[in-house]
Structures are given as structure tokens and as C-alpha cells.
Coordinates of C-alpha atoms in Angstrom, one line a residue:
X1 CA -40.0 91.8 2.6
X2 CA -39.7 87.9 2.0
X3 CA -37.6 87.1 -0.7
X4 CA -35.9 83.4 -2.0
X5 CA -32.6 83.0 -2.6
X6 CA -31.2 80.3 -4.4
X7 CA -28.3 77.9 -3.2
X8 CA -25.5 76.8 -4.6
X9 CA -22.8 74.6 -3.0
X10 CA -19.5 73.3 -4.8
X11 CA -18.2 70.2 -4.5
X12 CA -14.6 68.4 -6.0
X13 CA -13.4 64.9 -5.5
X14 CA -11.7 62.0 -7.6
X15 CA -13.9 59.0 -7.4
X16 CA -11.1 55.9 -7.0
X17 CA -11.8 52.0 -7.2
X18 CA -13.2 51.1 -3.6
X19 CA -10.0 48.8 -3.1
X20 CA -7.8 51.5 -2.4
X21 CA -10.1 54.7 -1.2
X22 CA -13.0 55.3 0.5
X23 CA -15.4 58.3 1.1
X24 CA -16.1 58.8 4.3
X25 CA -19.4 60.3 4.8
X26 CA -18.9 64.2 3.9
X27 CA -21.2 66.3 6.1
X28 CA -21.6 69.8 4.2
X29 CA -23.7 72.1 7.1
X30 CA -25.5 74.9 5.8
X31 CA -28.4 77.2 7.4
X32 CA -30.8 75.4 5.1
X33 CA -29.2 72.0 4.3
X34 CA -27.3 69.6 6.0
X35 CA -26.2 66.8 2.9
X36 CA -24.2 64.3 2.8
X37 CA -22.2 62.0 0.1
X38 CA -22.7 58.6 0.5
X39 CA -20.8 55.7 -1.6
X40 CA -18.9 56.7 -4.5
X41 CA -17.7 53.2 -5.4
X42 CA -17.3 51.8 -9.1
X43 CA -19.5 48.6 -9.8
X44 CA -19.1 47.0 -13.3
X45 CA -21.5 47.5 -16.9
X46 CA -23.7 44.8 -17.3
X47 CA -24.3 44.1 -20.9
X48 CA -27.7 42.5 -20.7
X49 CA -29.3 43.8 -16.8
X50 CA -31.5 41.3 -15.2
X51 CA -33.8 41.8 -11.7
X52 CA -33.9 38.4 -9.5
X53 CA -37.2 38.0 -7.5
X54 CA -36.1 37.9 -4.0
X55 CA -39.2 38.2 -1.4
X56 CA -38.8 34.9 0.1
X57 CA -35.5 35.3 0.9
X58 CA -36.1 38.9 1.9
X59 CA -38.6 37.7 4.6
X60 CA -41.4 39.8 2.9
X61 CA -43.8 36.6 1.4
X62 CA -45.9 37.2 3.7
X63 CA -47.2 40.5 1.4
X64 CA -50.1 39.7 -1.0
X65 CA -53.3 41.9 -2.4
X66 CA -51.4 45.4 -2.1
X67 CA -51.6 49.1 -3.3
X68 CA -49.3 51.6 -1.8
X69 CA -45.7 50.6 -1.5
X70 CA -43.9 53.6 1.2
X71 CA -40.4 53.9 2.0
X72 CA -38.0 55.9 5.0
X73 CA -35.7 55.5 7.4
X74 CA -38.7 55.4 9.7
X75 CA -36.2 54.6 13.2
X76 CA -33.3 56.4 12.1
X77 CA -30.9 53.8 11.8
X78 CA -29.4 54.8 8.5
X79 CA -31.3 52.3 6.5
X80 CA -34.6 52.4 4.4
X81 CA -37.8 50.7 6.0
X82 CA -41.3 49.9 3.6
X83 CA -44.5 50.3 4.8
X84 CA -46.9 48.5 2.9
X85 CA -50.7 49.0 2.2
X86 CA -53.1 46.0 2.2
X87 CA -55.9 46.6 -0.1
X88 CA -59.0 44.9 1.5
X89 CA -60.4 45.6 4.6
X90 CA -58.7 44.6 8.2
X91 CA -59.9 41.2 9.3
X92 CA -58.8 39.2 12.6
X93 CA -56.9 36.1 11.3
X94 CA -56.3 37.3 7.6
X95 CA -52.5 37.6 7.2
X96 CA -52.7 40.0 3.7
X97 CA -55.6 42.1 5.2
X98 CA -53.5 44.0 7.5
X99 CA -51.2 46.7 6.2
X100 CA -47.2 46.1 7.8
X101 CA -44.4 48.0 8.3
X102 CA -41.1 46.4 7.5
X103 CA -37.8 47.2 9.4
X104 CA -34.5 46.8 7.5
X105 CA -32.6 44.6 8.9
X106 CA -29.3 45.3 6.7
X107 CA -28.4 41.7 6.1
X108 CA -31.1 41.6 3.1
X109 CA -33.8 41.0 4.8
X110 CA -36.7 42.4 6.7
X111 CA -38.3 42.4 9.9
X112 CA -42.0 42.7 10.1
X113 CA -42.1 46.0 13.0
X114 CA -45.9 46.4 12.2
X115 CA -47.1 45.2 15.8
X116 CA -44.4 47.2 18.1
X117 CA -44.7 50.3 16.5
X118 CA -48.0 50.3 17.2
X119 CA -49.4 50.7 13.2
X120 CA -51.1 46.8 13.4
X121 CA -54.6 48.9 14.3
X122 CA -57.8 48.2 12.0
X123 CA -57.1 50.6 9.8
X124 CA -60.4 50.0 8.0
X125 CA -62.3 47.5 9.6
X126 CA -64.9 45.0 8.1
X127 CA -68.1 46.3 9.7
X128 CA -66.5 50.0 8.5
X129 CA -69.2 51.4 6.1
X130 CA -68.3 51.6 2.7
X131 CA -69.0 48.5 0.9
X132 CA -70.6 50.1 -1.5
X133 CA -68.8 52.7 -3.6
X134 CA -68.1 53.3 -7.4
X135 CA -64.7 51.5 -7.9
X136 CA -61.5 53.6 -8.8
X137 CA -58.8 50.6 -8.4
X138 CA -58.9 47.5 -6.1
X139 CA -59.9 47.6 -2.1
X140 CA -60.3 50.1 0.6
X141 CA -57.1 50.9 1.8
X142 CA -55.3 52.9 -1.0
X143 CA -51.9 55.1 -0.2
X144 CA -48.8 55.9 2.7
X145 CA -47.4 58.9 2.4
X146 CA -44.0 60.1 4.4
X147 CA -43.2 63.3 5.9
X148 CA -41.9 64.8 8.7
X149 CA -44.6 67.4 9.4
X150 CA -43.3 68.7 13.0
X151 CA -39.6 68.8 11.5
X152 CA -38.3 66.9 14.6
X153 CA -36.4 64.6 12.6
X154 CA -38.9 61.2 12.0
X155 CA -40.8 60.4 9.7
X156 CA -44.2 60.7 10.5
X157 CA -47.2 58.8 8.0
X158 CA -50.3 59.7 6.3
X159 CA -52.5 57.3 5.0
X160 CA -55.4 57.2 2.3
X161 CA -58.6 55.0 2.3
X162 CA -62.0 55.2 1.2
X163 CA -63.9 57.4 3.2
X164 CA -61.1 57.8 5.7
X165 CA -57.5 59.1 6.5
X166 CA -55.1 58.9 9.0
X167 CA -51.9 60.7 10.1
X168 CA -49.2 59.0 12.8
X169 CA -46.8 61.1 14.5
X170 CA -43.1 58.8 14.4
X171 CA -42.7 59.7 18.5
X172 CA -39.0 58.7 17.8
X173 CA -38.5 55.4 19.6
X174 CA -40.0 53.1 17.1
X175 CA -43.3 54.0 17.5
X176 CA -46.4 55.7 16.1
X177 CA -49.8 57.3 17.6
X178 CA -52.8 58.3 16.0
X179 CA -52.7 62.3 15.7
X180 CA -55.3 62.3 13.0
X181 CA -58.2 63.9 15.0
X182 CA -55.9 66.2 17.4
X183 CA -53.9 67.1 14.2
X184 CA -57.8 69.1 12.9
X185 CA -57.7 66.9 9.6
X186 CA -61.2 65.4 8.8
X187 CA -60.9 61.4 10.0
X188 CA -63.9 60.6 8.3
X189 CA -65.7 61.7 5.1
X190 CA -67.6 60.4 2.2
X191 CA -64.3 61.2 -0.1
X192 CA -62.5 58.6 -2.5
X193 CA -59.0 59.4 -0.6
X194 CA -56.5 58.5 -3.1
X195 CA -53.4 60.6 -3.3
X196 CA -51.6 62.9 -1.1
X197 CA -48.9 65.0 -1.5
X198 CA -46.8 67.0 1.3
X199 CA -45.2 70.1 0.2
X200 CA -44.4 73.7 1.8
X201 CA -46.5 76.0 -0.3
X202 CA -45.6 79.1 1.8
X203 CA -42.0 78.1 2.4
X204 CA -42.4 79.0 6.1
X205 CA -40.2 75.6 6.6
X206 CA -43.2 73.0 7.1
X207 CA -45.3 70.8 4.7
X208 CA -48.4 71.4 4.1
X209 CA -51.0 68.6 3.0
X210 CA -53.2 68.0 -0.2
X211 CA -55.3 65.0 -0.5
X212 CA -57.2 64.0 -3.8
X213 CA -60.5 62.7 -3.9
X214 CA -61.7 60.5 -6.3
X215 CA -65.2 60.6 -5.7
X216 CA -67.8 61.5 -3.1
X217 CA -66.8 65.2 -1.7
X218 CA -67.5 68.4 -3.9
X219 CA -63.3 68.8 -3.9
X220 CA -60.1 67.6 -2.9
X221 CA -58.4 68.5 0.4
X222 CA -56.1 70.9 0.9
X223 CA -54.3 71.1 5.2
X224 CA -52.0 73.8 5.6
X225 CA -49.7 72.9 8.9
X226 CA -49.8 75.8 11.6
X227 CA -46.3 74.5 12.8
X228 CA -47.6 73.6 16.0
X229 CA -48.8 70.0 15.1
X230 CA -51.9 71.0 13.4
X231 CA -53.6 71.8 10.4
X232 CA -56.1 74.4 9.4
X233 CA -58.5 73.2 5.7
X234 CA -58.2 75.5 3.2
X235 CA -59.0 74.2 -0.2
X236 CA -60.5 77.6 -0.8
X237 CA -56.8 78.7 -1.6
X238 CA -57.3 76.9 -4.9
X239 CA -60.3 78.6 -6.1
X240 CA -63.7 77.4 -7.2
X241 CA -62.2 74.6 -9.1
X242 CA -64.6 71.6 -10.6
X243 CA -64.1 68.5 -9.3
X244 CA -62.0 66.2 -11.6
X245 CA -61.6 62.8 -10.2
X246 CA -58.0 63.2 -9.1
X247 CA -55.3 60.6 -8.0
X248 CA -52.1 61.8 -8.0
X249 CA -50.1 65.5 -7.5
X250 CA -46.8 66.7 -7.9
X251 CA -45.4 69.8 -6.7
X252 CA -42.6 71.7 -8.9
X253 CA -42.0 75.2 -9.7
X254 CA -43.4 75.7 -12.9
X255 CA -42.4 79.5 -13.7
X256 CA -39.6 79.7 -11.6
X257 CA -40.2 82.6 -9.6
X258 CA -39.5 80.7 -5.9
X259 CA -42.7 78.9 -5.2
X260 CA -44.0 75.7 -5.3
X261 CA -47.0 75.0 -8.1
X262 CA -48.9 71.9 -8.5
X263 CA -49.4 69.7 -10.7
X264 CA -52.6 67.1 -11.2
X265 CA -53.8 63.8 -12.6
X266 CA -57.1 63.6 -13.3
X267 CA -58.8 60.0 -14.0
X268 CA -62.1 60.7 -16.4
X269 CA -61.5 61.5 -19.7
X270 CA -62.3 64.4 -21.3
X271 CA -61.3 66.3 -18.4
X272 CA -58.0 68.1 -18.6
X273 CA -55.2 68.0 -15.9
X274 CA -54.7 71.0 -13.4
X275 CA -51.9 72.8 -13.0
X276 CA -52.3 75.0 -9.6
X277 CA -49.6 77.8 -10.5
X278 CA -49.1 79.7 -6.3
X279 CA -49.4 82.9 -6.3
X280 CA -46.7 83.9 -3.7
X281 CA -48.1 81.9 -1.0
X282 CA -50.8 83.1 -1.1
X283 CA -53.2 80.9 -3.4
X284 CA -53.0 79.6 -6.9
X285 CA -54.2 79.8 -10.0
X286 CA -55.6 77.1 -12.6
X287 CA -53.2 77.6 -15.5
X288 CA -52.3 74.1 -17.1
X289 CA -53.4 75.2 -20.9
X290 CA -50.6 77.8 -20.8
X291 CA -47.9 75.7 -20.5
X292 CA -49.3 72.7 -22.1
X293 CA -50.2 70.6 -19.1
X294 CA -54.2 70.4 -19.9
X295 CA -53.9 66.5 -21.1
X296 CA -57.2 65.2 -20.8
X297 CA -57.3 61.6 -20.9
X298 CA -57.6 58.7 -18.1
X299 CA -54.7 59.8 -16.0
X300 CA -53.3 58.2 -12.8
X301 CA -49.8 58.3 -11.7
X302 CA -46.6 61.1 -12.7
X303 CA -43.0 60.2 -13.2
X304 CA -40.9 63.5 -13.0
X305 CA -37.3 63.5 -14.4
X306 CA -34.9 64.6 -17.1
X307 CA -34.8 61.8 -19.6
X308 CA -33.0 63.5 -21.9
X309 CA -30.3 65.3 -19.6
X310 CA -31.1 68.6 -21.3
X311 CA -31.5 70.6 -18.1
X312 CA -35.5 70.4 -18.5
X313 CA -37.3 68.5 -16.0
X314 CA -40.2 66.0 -18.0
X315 CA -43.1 64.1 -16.8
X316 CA -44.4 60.8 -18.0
X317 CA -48.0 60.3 -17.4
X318 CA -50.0 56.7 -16.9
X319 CA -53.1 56.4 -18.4
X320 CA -55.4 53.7 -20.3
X321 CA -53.0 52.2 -23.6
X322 CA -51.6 55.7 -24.6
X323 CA -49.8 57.2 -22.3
X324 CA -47.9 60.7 -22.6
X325 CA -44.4 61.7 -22.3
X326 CA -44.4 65.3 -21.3
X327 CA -41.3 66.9 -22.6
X328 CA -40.0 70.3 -21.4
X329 CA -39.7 72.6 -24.5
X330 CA -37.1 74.5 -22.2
X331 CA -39.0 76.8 -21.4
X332 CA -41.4 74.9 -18.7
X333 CA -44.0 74.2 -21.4
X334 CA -44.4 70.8 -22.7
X335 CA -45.2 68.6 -25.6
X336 CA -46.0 65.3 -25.8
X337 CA -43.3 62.9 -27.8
X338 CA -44.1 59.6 -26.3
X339 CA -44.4 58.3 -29.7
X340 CA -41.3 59.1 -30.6
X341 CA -39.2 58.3 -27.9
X342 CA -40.7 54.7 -28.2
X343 CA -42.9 54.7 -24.8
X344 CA -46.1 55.2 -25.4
X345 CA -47.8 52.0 -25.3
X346 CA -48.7 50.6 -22.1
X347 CA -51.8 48.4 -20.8
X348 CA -54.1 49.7 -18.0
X349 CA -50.8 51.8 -16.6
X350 CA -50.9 53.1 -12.6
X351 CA -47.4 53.9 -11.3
X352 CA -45.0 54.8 -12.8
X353 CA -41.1 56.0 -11.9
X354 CA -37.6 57.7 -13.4
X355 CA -34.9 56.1 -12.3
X356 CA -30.8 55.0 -13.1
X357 CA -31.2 51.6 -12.8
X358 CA -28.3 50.6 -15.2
X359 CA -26.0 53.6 -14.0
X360 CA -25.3 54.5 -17.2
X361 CA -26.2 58.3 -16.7
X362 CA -30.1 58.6 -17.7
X363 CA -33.0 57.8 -16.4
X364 CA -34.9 54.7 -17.2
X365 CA -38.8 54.2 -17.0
X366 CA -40.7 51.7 -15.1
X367 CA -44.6 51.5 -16.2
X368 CA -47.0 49.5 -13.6
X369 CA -50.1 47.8 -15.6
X370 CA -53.0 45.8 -15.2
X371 CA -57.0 46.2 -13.6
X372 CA -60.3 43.8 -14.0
X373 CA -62.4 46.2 -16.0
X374 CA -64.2 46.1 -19.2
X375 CA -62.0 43.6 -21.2
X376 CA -58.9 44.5 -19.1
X377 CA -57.4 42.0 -16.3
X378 CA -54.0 40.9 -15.7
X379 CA -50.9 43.2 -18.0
X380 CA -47.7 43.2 -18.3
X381 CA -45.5 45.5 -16.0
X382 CA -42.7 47.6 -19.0
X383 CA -38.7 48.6 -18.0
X384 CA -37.8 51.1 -20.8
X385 CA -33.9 51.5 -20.9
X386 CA -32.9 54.7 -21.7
X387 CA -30.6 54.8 -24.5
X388 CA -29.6 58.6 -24.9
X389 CA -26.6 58.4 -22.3
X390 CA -25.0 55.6 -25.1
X391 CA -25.8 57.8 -28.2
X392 CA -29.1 56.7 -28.5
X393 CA -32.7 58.8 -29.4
X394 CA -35.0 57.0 -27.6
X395 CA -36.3 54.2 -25.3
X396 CA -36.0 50.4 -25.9
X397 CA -38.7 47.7 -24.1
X398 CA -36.2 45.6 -21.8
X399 CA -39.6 44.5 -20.3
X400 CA -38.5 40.4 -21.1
X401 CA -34.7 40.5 -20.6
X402 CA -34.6 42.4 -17.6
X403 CA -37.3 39.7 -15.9
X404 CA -39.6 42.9 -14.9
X405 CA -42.5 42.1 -17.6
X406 CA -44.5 40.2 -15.3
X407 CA -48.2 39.2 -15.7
X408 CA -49.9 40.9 -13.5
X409 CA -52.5 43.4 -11.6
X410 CA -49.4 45.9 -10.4
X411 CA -50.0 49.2 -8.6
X412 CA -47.2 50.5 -6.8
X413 CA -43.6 50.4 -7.2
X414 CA -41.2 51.3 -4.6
X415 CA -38.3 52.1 -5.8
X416 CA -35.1 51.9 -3.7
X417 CA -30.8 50.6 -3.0
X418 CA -32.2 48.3 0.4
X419 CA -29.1 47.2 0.5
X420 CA -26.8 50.2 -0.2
X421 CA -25.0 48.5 -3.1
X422 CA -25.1 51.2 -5.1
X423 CA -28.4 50.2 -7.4
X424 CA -31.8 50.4 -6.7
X425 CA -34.0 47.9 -6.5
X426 CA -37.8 47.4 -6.5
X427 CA -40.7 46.4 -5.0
X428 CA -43.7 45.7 -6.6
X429 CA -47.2 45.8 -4.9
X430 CA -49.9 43.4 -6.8
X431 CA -53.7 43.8 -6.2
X432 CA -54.1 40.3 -7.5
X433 CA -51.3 38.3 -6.2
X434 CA -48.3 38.1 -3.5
X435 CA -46.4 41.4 -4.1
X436 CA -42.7 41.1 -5.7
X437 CA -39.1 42.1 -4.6
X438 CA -36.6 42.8 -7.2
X439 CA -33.0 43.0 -6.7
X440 CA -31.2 45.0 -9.3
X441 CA -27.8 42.8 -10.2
X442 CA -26.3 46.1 -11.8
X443 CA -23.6 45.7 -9.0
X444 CA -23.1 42.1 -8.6
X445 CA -21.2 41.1 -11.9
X446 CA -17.3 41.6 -12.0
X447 CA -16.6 40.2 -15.3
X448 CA -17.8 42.7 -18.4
X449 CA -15.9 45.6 -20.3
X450 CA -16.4 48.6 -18.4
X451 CA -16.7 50.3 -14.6
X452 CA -19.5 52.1 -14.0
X453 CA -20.0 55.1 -10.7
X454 CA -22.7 56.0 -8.5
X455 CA -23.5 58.4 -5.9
X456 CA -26.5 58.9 -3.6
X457 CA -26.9 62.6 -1.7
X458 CA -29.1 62.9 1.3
X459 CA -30.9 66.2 1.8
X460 CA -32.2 67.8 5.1
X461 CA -33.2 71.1 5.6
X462 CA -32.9 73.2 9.0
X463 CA -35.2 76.5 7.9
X464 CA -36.6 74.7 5.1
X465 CA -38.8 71.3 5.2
X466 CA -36.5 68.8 7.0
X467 CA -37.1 67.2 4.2
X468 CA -35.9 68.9 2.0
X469 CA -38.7 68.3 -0.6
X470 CA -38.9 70.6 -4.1
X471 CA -34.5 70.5 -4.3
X472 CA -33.4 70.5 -7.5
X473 CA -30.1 69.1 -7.3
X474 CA -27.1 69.6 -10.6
X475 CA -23.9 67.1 -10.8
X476 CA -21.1 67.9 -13.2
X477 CA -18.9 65.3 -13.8
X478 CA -16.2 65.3 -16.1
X479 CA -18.3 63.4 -18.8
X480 CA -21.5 65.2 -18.6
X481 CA -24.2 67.1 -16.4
X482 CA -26.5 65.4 -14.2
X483 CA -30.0 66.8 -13.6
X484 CA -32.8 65.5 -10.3
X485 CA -35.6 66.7 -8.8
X486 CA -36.3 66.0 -5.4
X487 CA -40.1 65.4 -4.1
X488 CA -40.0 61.5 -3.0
X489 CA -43.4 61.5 -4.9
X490 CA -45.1 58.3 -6.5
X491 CA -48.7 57.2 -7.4
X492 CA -49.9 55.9 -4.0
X493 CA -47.2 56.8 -1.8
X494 CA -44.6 59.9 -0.8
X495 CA -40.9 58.2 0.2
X496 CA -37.9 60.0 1.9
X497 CA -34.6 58.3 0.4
X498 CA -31.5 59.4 -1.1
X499 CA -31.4 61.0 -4.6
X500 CA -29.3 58.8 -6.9
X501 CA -26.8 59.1 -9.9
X502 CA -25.9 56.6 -12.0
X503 CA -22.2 58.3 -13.3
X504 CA -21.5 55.9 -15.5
X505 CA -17.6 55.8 -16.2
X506 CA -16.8 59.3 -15.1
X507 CA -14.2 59.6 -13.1
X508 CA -14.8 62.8 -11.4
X509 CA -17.3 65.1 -9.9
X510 CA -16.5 68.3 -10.6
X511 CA -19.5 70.5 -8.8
X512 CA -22.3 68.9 -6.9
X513 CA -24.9 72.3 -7.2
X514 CA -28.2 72.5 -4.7
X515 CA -31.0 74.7 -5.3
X516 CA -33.7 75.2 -3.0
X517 CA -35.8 78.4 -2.3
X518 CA -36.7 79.4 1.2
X519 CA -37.9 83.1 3.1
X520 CA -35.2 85.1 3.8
X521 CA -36.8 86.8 7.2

């Protein structure tokens, strides 16, 4: 009988000022996780937190008209690498037509590795049919999605365009091949590809693939990986369910019983969200009225997180000028208090992510805007500080101060510490413009009242996912409790990176606690 049995490990250190002690990299081996601690250092509060534009300097101007932002530590050498999607379609001689792959160099800046590891390939070429097609955001080329489907310890890449996919295997030394076709996923269709999402429905240890269509096929896509570097279709494991326009999923165990559910966005209004309950690995079930997940608006891209460090894991949702803030009741159904936490407007919103950017202990909200359509163009991008780690109720627009509320067509945010100071930065993929770079300063200012802690805990699993995606991870420090949820997920693109804790001023970590469900054999 196959059971899942929760994990728990304890951890107890003092974090120290960096001038006199240093962690050295903890390595915790377990049959289902190998983790390690990275970088308990104290940086300093910053009173009013600013983002400097730094893709010049980064060597990454050469990025303009793009959707998907990806990130991994795609060669293994202990720092995080960005693949970028260009919108339009590949054309000899145009720079920004032709998606790139960008090695970290660890000085601040990149290296463009697009052409050695074998990914510069016309990835939709301009005699490729589909000029023609009912238009869900800008271009052809849409999403990159990381995961390590063979478990052998590199990432490998997924990609979504109109009418086509692709999958590269990582063969480990830098490089990628094309395993689309050998792999038995369907290269070419008359499917919308938008979003993807890899996650181990049947917890036999590897990820599993669902693809959403926007238009064009009769459903999404659904790959389940055989473990032997292929994949057999079986969208029939979600029942006869009506075709919804779908962009993004989200896997998370909804009624706690071990396996992974999933959740949808669907675009056209007046057709409500899915939520895909599993049924023991063997199916699901369309259950998203019963726990008050059957929003039916314009929806596009999920944030997943506990705002309000309650213990409850809540999901903010882009959509057209309203957008929802779906907040656990405790009980794994939700209701919407967008409203009332103060983040509800928006423009035409796409991605959209939970993160510490101020390290003060909560999780703050990043909203993408903007699309040419019916009145709409150009938008501002939003940063919503979370005040509830301060005292606070709600969220505050920083949008201005924090130098994030560009002007622009934004579609993708990747969201990520490139250089391992402690706060993440982001990058910012624009349909209509050169793409951004943000540096988070967070860390660089030595002068204001009080120190503030991180720490950043990389997962891999040995009979689980390598990944380690669907971890719920719980940090006790001796101010408060600490709540993440591990899937890498975001609008376009699936990224394999540390999860990260703003600590604030606490002083010391009590328990680290890891909870992950696998099949007992």
C-alpha cells in the first residue's frame, strides 16, 4: 500500500554579524532531500527602498520585445542563469528576434551562452505558419519553463509558442538538444501554447507536464513522464472538461491528503477558474466552487504566498482593472479581500509574484501591466509593500518611490538575488520596449536604524522530483513564524532558485521545518 509521510527536519543556529561568523554551507542529507543553508548575513533597514535600472551595466541591453523571463542554475556552477523569450518570430539579422540564454557571470554581469549551448535555433521561424491567429498577448513565442524531468541533476527547458512546443534535455556540459519529438510530446499543433506547469501528480519521483491552450485545440495538454525520458498524453485524466482559454496553472495541495491538485487561470470572462482536485494519482476532479476558487473574470497570471503569515497559503490573481486577492479562510477555501488589503486595482495586469523584497518578514506584491487592446496600451508596473510584518493591515503602493512604476507593456518578471547579496532582484520582460534589470539596494545601505537577516534554503529531492517542487517549507525564528511554498511557478515561465526569507531583525532560527509528501514503497 502507498502511503505519504510527511517530513520534518529541525534546525538551531544563532545568526551573528558577518564580521565575526560565517555559515558555512550546511548540507542536511536525507532519503528525500538534500538542503542546504546558504547566507545568513545581517544587511541594514532601508527607510525608503529604491530598485536602480542596471541592464546596461549587467550586459543584458541587448534584450527588447520579450515575454517569458526563466531562471536556473542551468551549468551548475552555483549561480542563477536567465533564459529569455523573444516575442516575434526568429529572423536572420534581428538582434531581439532571437530568444537568449544568459550565463551568470558572478561579477554582475552576464554572458550571452545562447549560441554554445546550442538554444540560438529558429525557434519559430518567419515562413512558420501562423500569421494569422486571434491574439492572446504580443508575438509567437510565449513561455520557458525549467525542470529537470530525467532527475539527473540539470535543468532541462520546455518552451511555449503558438502552434508549437519544444523540450531540451540540459546534456550537462553546457549544452541543450532537441528531445521534443523523441520525448512523444506533440511538436506541432494548432494550440495557443501559453503556460506550462511541471509537477509529479503521482509522486513516483518525476514531473509530469501540463500545457494550457489558449485557443485552437479542443483542450489543454496534459504529459505524464514514463521515467525513461518520455511522455505518454493523457488529458483524459482530467475528465471531459470544457475548454476555458487557459494561461497559467499552479499546483498545491488543496485538501491536504498528500497529493498534488491544480489550480487554473482562465482568460474569458464569465468563465470560472478550475480547480483539478487528484484523486490519488489517479485522475482529478473539477472542484473549484467548493472551496471558493470558481472566479470568473479575465484571469492570467497566480502569485501564491502567505501575505499575512497566518499559516494559510493565498493566491493573488491578474486580471483586467480588478484583480482578486484570494485569501485562505484557514481552512483551504478562500475569499476575496483585495479591497481591503488595498491591492486591487491594477491596469491590464499579466504576471504577478510574492516576494521579501524589504526583508522585513512578509511578502510583498509585484503586479506586471500594460497591452494594446481596446483603449488599453502602455500601464504602469505596481510594488505593494507589505505592511503586516510592521503592525500594519494592509498593502501600501510604493509603485513611485521604489522606481518600479514604469510606463510600460510588462509581461514577465523574474524574480531573483543574481548576485547572492541577500535581496532579490528583478527583471522585467517588456513586449513594447528593451526589457529592464532591477537591482534591489535592500543590502547596499550601511547607514539607517536597524539590521535586518535573510536566509535562502536550496531543495533537492533524491526519491522525490529533484526538484523538489510542491515543499512547503516553515521557519521559526525567535520573532515570528515563517511560511513558503515551493513550485518556482510564474505566468510565462517555471524557475528553479532558492526559497527566500526576509528575517527581519531576528536573531535566531529556532526550527527550519520541511514538508514534502512522497510514496513510501
Amino acid at each position: 500500500m502507498k502511503k505519504f509521510i510527511p517530513l520534518y527536519f529541525k534546525i538551531k543556529f544563532i545568526i551573528m554579524p558577518i564580521k565575526t561568523y560565517q555559515l558555512k554551507n550546511k548540507i542536511i542529507k536525507h532519503s528525500v532531500f538534500i538542503f542546504i543553508l546558504l547566507f545568513i548575513i545581517p544587511c541594514h533597514y532601508l527607510k525608503a527602498q529604491t530598485f536602480n535600472r542596471i541592464e546596461s551595466v549587467a550586459g543584458l541591453s541587448i534584450l527588447e520585445e520579450n515575454n517569458g523571463v526563466a531562471i536556473a542554475d542551468y551549468n551548475k556552477d552555483g549561480f542563477l542563469d536567465m533564459f529569455v523569450v523573444a516575442l516575434g518570430k526568429d529572423e536572420d539579422g534581428i538582434s531581439k528576434s532571437h530568444s537568449r540564454l544568459f550565463k551568470n557571470n558572478n561579477d554582475g554581469t552576464f554572458t550571452d551562452a545562447t549560441e554554445a549551448s546550442g538554444l540560438l535555433l529558429n525557434l519559430f521561424p518567419i515562413e512558420k505558419d501562423g500569421t494569422t491567429y486571434d491574439k492572446v498577448f504580443e508575438g509567437v513565442k510565449h513561455g520557458a519553463f525549467w525542470g529537470d524531468y530525467d532527475n539527473d541533476g540539470f535543468p532541462d527547458l520546455f518552451m511555449t509558442n503558438v502552434y508549437q512546443i519544444y523540450l531540451f534535455h540540459n546534456q550537462g556540459n553546457g549544452t541543450f538538444k532537441d528531445v521534443t519529438d523523441q520525448a512523444g510530446l506533440r511538436v506541432d499543433s494548432r494550440c495557443i501554447n501559453t503556460g506550462a506547469t511541471w509537477f509529479d501528480y503521482n509522486k513516483d519521483g518525476f514531473l509530469d507536464l501540463y500545457i494550457s491552450d489558449w485557443k485552437g485545440c479542443d483542450s489543454n495538454s496534459f504529459y505524464t513522464n514514463n521515467g525513461d525520458g518520455t511522455f505518454n498524453s493523457q488529458i483524459d485524466l482530467f475528465g471531459n472538461t470544457e475548454h476555458k482559454n487557459s494561461l497559467m496553472s499552479i499546483p498545491f495541495d488543496f485538501n491536504n491528503d498528500g497529493w498534488m491538485d491544480l489550480y487554473l487561470a482562465n482568460d474569458v470572462i464569465n468563465r470560472t477558474n478550475d480547480l483539478f482536485i487528484n484523486q490519488n494519482g489517479k485522475g482529478f476532479t473539477e472542484e473549484a466552487s467548493k472551496y471558493g476558487l470558481n472566479h470568473a473574470r479575465n484571469d492570467m497570471g497566480i502569485a501564491f504566498g502567505d501575505y499575512n503569515n497566518d499559516g494559510f497559503f493565498d493566491m493573488y490573481i491578474t486580471d483586467v482593472l480588478m484583480n482578486p486577492l484570494l485569501t485562505n479562510k484557514g481552512d483551504n477555501t478562500f475569499i476575496d479581500l483585495a479591497l481591503e488589503q488595498g491591492v486591487q486595482s491594477g491596469g491590464w495586469s499579466w504576471d504577478t509574484v510574492f516576494a521579501d523584497f524589504d526583508l522585513d518578514g512578509d511578502e510583498d506584491l509585484l503586479v506586471l501591466n500594460g497591452f494594446e487592446y481596446k483603449g488599453h496600451n502602455s500601464e504602469k508596473n505596481i510594488y505593494f509593500q507589505n505592511l503586516h510584518a510592521n503592525g500594519g493591515s494592509k498593502f501600501i503602493d510604493k509603485s513611485d518611490s521604489s522606481n518600479l512604476g514604469a510606463l510600460t507593456i510588462s509581461v514577465g518578471a523574474g524574480v531573483f538575488d543574481f548576485d547572492n547579496d541577500g535581496d532579490e532582484d528583478i527583471f522585467v520582460t517588456n513586449a513594447d520596449r528593451p526589457s529592464y534589470f532591477y537591482e534591489n539596494t535592500t543590502t547596499d545601505f550601511t547607514n539607517p536604524a536597524k539590521e535586518l537577516h535573510w536566509l535562502k534554503v536550496n531543495l533537492q529531492g533524491t526519491t522525490s522530483n529533484r526538484d523538489a517542487i510542491g515543499t512547503k517549507l516553515v521557519l521559526k525564528t525567535n520573532k515570528n513564524t515563517l511560511y513558503r511554498y515551493y513550485t518556482g511557478k510564474s505566468f510565462l515561465s517555471q524557475n528553479l532558485k532558492s526559497v527566500h526569507f526576509g528575517l527581519a531583525n531576528a536573531t535566531q532560527i529556532q526550527e527550519l521545518k520541511i514538508i514534502w509528501y512522497f510514496r513510501k514503497n
